[in-house]
Every structure is written in structure tokens, then in C-alpha cells.
Short mmCIF file of C-alpha atoms (C1' of nucleotides) in Angstrom, two decimals:
data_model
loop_
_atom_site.label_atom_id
_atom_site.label_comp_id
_atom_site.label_asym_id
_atom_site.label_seq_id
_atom_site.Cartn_x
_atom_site.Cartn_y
_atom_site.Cartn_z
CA UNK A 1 18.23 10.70 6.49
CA UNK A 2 17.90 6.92 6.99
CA UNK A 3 14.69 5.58 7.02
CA UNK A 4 13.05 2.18 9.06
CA UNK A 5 11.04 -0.38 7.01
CA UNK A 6 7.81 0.95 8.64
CA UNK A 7 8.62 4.57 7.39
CA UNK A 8 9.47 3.13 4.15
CA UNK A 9 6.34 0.87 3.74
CA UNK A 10 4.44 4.09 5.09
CA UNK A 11 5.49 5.83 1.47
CA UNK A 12 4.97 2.79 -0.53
CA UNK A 13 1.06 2.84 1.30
CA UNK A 14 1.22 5.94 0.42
CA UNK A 15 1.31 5.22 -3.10
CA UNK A 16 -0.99 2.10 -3.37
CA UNK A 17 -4.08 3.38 -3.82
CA UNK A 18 -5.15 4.20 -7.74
CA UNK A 19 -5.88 7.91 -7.15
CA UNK A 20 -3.17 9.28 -4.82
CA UNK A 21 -0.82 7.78 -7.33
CA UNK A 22 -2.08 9.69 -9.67
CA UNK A 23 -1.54 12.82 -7.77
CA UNK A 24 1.64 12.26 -6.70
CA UNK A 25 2.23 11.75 -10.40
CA UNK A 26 0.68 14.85 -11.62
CA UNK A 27 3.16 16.78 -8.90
CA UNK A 28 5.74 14.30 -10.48
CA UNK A 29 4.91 15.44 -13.64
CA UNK A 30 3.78 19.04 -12.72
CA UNK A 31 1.51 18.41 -15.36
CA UNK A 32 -2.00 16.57 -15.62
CA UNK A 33 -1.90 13.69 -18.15
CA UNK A 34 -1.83 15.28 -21.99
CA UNK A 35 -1.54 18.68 -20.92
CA UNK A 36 0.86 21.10 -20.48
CA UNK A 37 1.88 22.25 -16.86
CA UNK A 38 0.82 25.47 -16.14
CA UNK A 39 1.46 26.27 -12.46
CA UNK A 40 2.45 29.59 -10.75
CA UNK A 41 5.23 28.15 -8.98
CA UNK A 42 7.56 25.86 -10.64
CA UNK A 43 6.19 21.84 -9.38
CA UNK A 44 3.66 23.14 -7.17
CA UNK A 45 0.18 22.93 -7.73
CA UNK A 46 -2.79 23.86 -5.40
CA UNK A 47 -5.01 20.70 -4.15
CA UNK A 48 -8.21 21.62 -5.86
CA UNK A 49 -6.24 21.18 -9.31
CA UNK A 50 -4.58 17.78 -8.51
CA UNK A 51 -8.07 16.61 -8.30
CA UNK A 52 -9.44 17.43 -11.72
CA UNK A 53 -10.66 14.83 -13.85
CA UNK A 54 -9.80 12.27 -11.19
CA UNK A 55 -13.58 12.28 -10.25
CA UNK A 56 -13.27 11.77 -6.40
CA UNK A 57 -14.89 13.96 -3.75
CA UNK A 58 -13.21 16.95 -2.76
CA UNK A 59 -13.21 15.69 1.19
CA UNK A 60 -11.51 11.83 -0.33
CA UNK A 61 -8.86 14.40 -2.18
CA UNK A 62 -8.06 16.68 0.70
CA UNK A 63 -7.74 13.03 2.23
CA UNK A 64 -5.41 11.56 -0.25
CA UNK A 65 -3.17 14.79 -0.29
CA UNK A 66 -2.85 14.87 3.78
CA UNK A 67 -1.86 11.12 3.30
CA UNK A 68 0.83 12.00 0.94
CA UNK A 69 1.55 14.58 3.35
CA UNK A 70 2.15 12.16 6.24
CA UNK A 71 4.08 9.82 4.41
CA UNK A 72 6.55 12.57 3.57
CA UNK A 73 6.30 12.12 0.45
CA UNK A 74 4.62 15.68 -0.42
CA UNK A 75 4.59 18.57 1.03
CA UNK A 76 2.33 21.37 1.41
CA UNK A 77 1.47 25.24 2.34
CA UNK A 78 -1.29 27.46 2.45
CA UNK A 79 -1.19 30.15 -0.17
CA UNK A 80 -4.53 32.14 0.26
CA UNK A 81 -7.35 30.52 -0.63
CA UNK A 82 -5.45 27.83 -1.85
CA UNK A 83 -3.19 25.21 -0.61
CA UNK A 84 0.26 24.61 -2.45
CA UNK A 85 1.39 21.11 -2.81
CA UNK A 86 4.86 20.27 -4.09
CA UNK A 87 6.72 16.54 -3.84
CA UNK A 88 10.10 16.34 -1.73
CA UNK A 89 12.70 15.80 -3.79
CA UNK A 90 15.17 14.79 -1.67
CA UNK A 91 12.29 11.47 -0.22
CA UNK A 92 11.79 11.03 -4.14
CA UNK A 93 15.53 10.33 -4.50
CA UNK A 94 15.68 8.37 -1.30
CA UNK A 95 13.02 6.01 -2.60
CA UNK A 96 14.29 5.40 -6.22
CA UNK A 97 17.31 4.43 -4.30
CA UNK A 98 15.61 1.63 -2.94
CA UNK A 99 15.31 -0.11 -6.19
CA UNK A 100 18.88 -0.50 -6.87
CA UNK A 101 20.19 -3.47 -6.66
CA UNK A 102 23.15 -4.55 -4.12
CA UNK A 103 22.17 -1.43 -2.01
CA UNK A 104 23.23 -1.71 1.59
CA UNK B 1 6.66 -3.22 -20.51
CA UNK B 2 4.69 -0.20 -19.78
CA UNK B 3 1.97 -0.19 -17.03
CA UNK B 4 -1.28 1.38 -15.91
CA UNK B 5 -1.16 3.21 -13.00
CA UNK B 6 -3.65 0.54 -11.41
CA UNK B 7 -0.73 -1.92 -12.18
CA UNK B 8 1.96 0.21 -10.43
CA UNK B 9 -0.63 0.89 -7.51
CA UNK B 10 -0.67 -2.51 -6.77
CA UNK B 11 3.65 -3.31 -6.54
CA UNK B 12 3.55 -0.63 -4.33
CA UNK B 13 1.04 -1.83 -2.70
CA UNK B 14 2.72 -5.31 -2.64
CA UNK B 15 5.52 -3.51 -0.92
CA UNK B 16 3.52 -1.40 1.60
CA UNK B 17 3.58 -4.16 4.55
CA UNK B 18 6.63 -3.67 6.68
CA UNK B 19 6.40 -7.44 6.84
CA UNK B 20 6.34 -8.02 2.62
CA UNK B 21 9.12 -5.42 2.20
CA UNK B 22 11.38 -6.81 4.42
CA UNK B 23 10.75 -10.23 2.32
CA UNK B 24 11.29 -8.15 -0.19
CA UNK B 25 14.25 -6.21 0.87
CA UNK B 26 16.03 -9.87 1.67
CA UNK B 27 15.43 -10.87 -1.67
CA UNK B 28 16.79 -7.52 -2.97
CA UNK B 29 20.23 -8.11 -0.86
CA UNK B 30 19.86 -11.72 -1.26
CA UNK B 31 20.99 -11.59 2.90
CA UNK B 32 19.45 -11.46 5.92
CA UNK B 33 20.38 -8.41 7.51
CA UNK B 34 23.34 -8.18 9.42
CA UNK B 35 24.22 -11.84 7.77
CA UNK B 36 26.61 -13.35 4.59
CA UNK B 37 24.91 -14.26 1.59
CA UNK B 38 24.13 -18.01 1.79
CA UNK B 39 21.77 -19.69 -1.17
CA UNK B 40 22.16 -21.92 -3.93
CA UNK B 41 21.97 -20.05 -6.55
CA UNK B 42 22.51 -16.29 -7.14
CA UNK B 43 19.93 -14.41 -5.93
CA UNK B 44 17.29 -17.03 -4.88
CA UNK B 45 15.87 -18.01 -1.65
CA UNK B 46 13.34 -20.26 -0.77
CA UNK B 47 10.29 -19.24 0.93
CA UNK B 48 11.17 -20.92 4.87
CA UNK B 49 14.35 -18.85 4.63
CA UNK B 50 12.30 -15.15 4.08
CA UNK B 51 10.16 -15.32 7.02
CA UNK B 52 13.93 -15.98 9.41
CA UNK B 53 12.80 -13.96 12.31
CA UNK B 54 10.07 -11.99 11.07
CA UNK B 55 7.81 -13.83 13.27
CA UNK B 56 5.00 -14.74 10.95
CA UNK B 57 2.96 -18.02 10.79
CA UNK B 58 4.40 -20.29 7.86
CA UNK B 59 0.91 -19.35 6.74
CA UNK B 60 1.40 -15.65 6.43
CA UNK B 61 4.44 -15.68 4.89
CA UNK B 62 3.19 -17.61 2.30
CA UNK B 63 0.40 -14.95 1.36
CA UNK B 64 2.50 -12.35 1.85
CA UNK B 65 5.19 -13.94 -1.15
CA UNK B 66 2.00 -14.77 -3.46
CA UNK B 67 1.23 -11.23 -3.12
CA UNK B 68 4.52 -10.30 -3.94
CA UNK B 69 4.76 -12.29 -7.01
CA UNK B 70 0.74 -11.83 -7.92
CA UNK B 71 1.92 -7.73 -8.09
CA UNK B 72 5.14 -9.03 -10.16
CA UNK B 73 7.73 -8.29 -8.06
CA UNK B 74 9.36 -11.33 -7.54
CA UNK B 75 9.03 -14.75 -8.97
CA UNK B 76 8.78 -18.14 -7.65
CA UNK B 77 9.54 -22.07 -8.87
CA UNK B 78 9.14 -24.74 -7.01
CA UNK B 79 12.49 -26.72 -6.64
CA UNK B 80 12.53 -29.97 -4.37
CA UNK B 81 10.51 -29.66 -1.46
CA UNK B 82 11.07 -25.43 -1.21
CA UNK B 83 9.95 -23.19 -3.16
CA UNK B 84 12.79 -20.95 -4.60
CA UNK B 85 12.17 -17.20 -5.10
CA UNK B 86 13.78 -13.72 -6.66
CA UNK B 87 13.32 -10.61 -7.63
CA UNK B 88 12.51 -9.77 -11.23
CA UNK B 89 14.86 -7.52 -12.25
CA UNK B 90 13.33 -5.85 -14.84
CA UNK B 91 10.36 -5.00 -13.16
CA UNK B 92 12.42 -3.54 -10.15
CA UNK B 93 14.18 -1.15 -12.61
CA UNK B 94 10.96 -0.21 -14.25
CA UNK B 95 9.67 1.03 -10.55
CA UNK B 96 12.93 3.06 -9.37
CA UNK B 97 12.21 4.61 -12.42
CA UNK B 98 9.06 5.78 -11.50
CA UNK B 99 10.86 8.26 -8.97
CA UNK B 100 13.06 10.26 -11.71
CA UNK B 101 11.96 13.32 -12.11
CA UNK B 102 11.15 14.87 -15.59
CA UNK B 103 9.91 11.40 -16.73
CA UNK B 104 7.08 10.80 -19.45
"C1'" DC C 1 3.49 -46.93 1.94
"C1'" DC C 2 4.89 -44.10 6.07
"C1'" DT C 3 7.03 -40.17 8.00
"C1'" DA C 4 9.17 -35.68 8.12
"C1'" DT C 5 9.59 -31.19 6.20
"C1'" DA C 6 7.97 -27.36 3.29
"C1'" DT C 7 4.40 -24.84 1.56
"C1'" DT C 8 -0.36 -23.71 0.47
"C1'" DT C 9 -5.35 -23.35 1.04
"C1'" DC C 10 -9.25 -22.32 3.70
"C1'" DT C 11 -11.69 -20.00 7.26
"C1'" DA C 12 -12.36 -16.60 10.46
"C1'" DA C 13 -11.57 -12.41 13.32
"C1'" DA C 14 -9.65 -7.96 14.14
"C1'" DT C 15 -8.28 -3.97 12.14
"C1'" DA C 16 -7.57 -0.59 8.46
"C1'" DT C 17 -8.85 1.86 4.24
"C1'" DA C 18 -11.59 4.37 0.67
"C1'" DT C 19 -15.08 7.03 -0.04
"C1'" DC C 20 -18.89 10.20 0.44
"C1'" DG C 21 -21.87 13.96 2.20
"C1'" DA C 22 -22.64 17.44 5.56
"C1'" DA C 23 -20.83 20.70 8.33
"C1'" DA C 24 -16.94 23.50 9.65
"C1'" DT C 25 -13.02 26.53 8.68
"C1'" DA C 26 -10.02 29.73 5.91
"C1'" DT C 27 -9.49 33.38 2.83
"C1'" DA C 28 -10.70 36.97 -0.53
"C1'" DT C 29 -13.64 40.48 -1.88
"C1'" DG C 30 -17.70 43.33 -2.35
"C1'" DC D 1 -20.35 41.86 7.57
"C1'" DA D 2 -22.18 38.78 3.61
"C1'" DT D 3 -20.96 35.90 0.10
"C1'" DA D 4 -18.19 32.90 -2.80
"C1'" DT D 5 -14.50 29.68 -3.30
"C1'" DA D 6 -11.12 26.35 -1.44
"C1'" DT D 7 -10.09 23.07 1.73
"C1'" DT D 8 -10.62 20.30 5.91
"C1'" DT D 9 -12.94 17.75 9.55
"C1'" DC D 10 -16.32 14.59 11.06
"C1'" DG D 11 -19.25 10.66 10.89
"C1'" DA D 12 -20.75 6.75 8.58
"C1'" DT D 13 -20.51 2.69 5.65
"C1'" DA D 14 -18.75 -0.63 2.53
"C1'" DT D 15 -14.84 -3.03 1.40
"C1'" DA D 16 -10.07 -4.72 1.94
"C1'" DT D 17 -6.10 -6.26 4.54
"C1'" DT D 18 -3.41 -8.69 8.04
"C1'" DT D 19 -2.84 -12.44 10.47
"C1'" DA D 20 -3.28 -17.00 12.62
"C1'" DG D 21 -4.55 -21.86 13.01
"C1'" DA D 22 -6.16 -26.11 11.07
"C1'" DA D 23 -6.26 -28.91 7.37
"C1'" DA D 24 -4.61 -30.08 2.83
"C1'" DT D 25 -0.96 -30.83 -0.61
"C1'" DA D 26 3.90 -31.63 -2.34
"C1'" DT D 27 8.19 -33.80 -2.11
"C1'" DA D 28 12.10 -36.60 -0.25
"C1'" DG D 29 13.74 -40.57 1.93
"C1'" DG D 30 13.40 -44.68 4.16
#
DNA sequence: CCTATATTTCTAAATATATCGAAATATATG
DNA sequence: CATATATTTCGATATATTTAGAAATATAGG
């Protein structure tokens, strides 16, 4: 899945801003910061939890998540009341690729 | 070298303009793309040779590469009349690093 | 010192982003 | 259906970013 510059500098974006890169961490992770992951499903959490102690709105979280989302960076699915997020692991991959050096 | 998240936020910001990255990117393959490897020395390039056919003012592309280095990513010394400038390599690893998974 | 080339600084305008609160929607359950 | 919880959409505002052009600075070479 090759990727233009534009889609590329659409996931960096995506991660330039303080508190969507700490929830794409905590899906990183699957854990908040010091605690211990405790999801239903393994690496997916729902978007009211990525949110804790972040101290943002929860409209400027839903925000940040659909951002993510758009990038392609994380994906997401309703699961009742609540909304699943998990990160792609294959984009993940694709990006850490980028930092290698003499990559073509 | 380990960073706050704020500090991370802001390489990837650094490397959210399609412009920057493909500065960046050209200093990562130390080639144009689609052209031979031509500096001085390995890995440098001075700052009239990054903005080849991106189509940015002189102007711009000298804000853009301050940004780059004022987020870390690359590093700059002036040499003559042009300004020579790389990639830090260390700082490069410590970002594709961000995208393993299972990392502390 | 004068000129040419390279780069930066400054200023300004257009556009984009981050964030919130209020209202709307989705779902579960009594 | 009424209510509670989770999430999203909408509208607004403050702030930040992108970019260019003009002027300033740096260096090399007569």
C-alpha cells in the first residue's frame, strides 16, 4: 500500500497535536500511562476511556479520535453504547518504515 | 535522550507539511527523487538544493528548514556562502521507534 | 569596496486548527 | 416511552500555520 507525501504528512498531522498523541499512544500502549491495560478486546479501547485524565472536552476528543480516524492511522467501530477504537497495525508498520535510513 | 510527548508532538509536527517532509525525505535519501546522489559530503545538502522543484519562495524554504531543525530533526552549519544540512540520526531512530508496538 | 549569490528576517494575508458548549443522535434499560 | 450514558455534530472563537515579497545579512571574488 504505497502512500503520497500528502497522505503521509496527513498521519504525521495527525500526530502533532499534544493530546491526540497521547491517544494514539494509549491505543499504542493499550494502556493509560502507569496503569495496567484492562480492555475487553485485546488493543481496543472505547473513546470515552482514551480521554481520561487528558482533561479535554468530550466534543475536542470525539474530534481528535475522528482525526486519527481520517488519517488512517486508527480505526474504529461502534460496539453499543460505546465506540471501539483500535490502531492499524499494518499503517503503524508502514510509518516506522519511514524512518529508516536509505529507504527507497 | 528521552522526550515528552510535547517534544515528539512537535517533530511530527515538523514533518506534517507535505512541503517540509519532502525536504525532509531528500535529506533522508540524500537524492532528489528520481536523481543520483550528488553533495559534498555524505549526507549533506545545502539549503538552495532542498527546495529543487518544490516551488517555494527562497523565503519559505528557509522557515520551513528552521522548523525542521528548531523540532530537531535535522541540523544545519553554515559552510561558505550555503548553508549545509542533515538529518540527525539519532533522533530519526528515536522516532521510528515510536511506531513499535509493545514499547514502554 | 562593489557585485553576485545564498540565506534569513520581517511583515502581512489567507487559511487551518484546537477547543469548547449546546444541541443532536445512538444505544441500553427500566 | 422515559431516562441515563456515550458519542457526535454544529457553531463560534482564539490561536497557529503557510506562504510570499521586500528588505536585510553573509560570504566569495574581483
Amino acid at each position: 500500500m504505497i502512500k503520497t507525501t500528502v497522505q503521509v504528512a496527513e498521519m504525521f498531522k495527525a500526530l502533532s497535536n499534544p493530546n491526540r498523541l497521547n491517544i494514539f499512544l494509549r491505543l499504542m500502549n493499550c494502556c493509560a500511562p502507569g496503569t495496567v491495560c484492562s480492555v475487553d478486546e485485546a488493543g481496543k479501547r472505547c473513546v470515552g476511556d482514551l480521554g481520561a485524565d487528558l482533561n479535554i472536552a468530550p466534543s475536542t476528543l470525539s474530534h481528535h479520535i475522528k482525526e486519527l480516524n481520517r488519517a488512517g492511522l486508527v480505526r474504529m467501530q461502534r460496539r453499543g453504547q460505546h465506540v471501539d477504537c483500535w490502531v492499524d497495525p499494518v499503517v503503524v508498520e508502514e510509518l516506522g518504515r519511514f524512518f529508516e535510513p536509505g529507504r527507497k
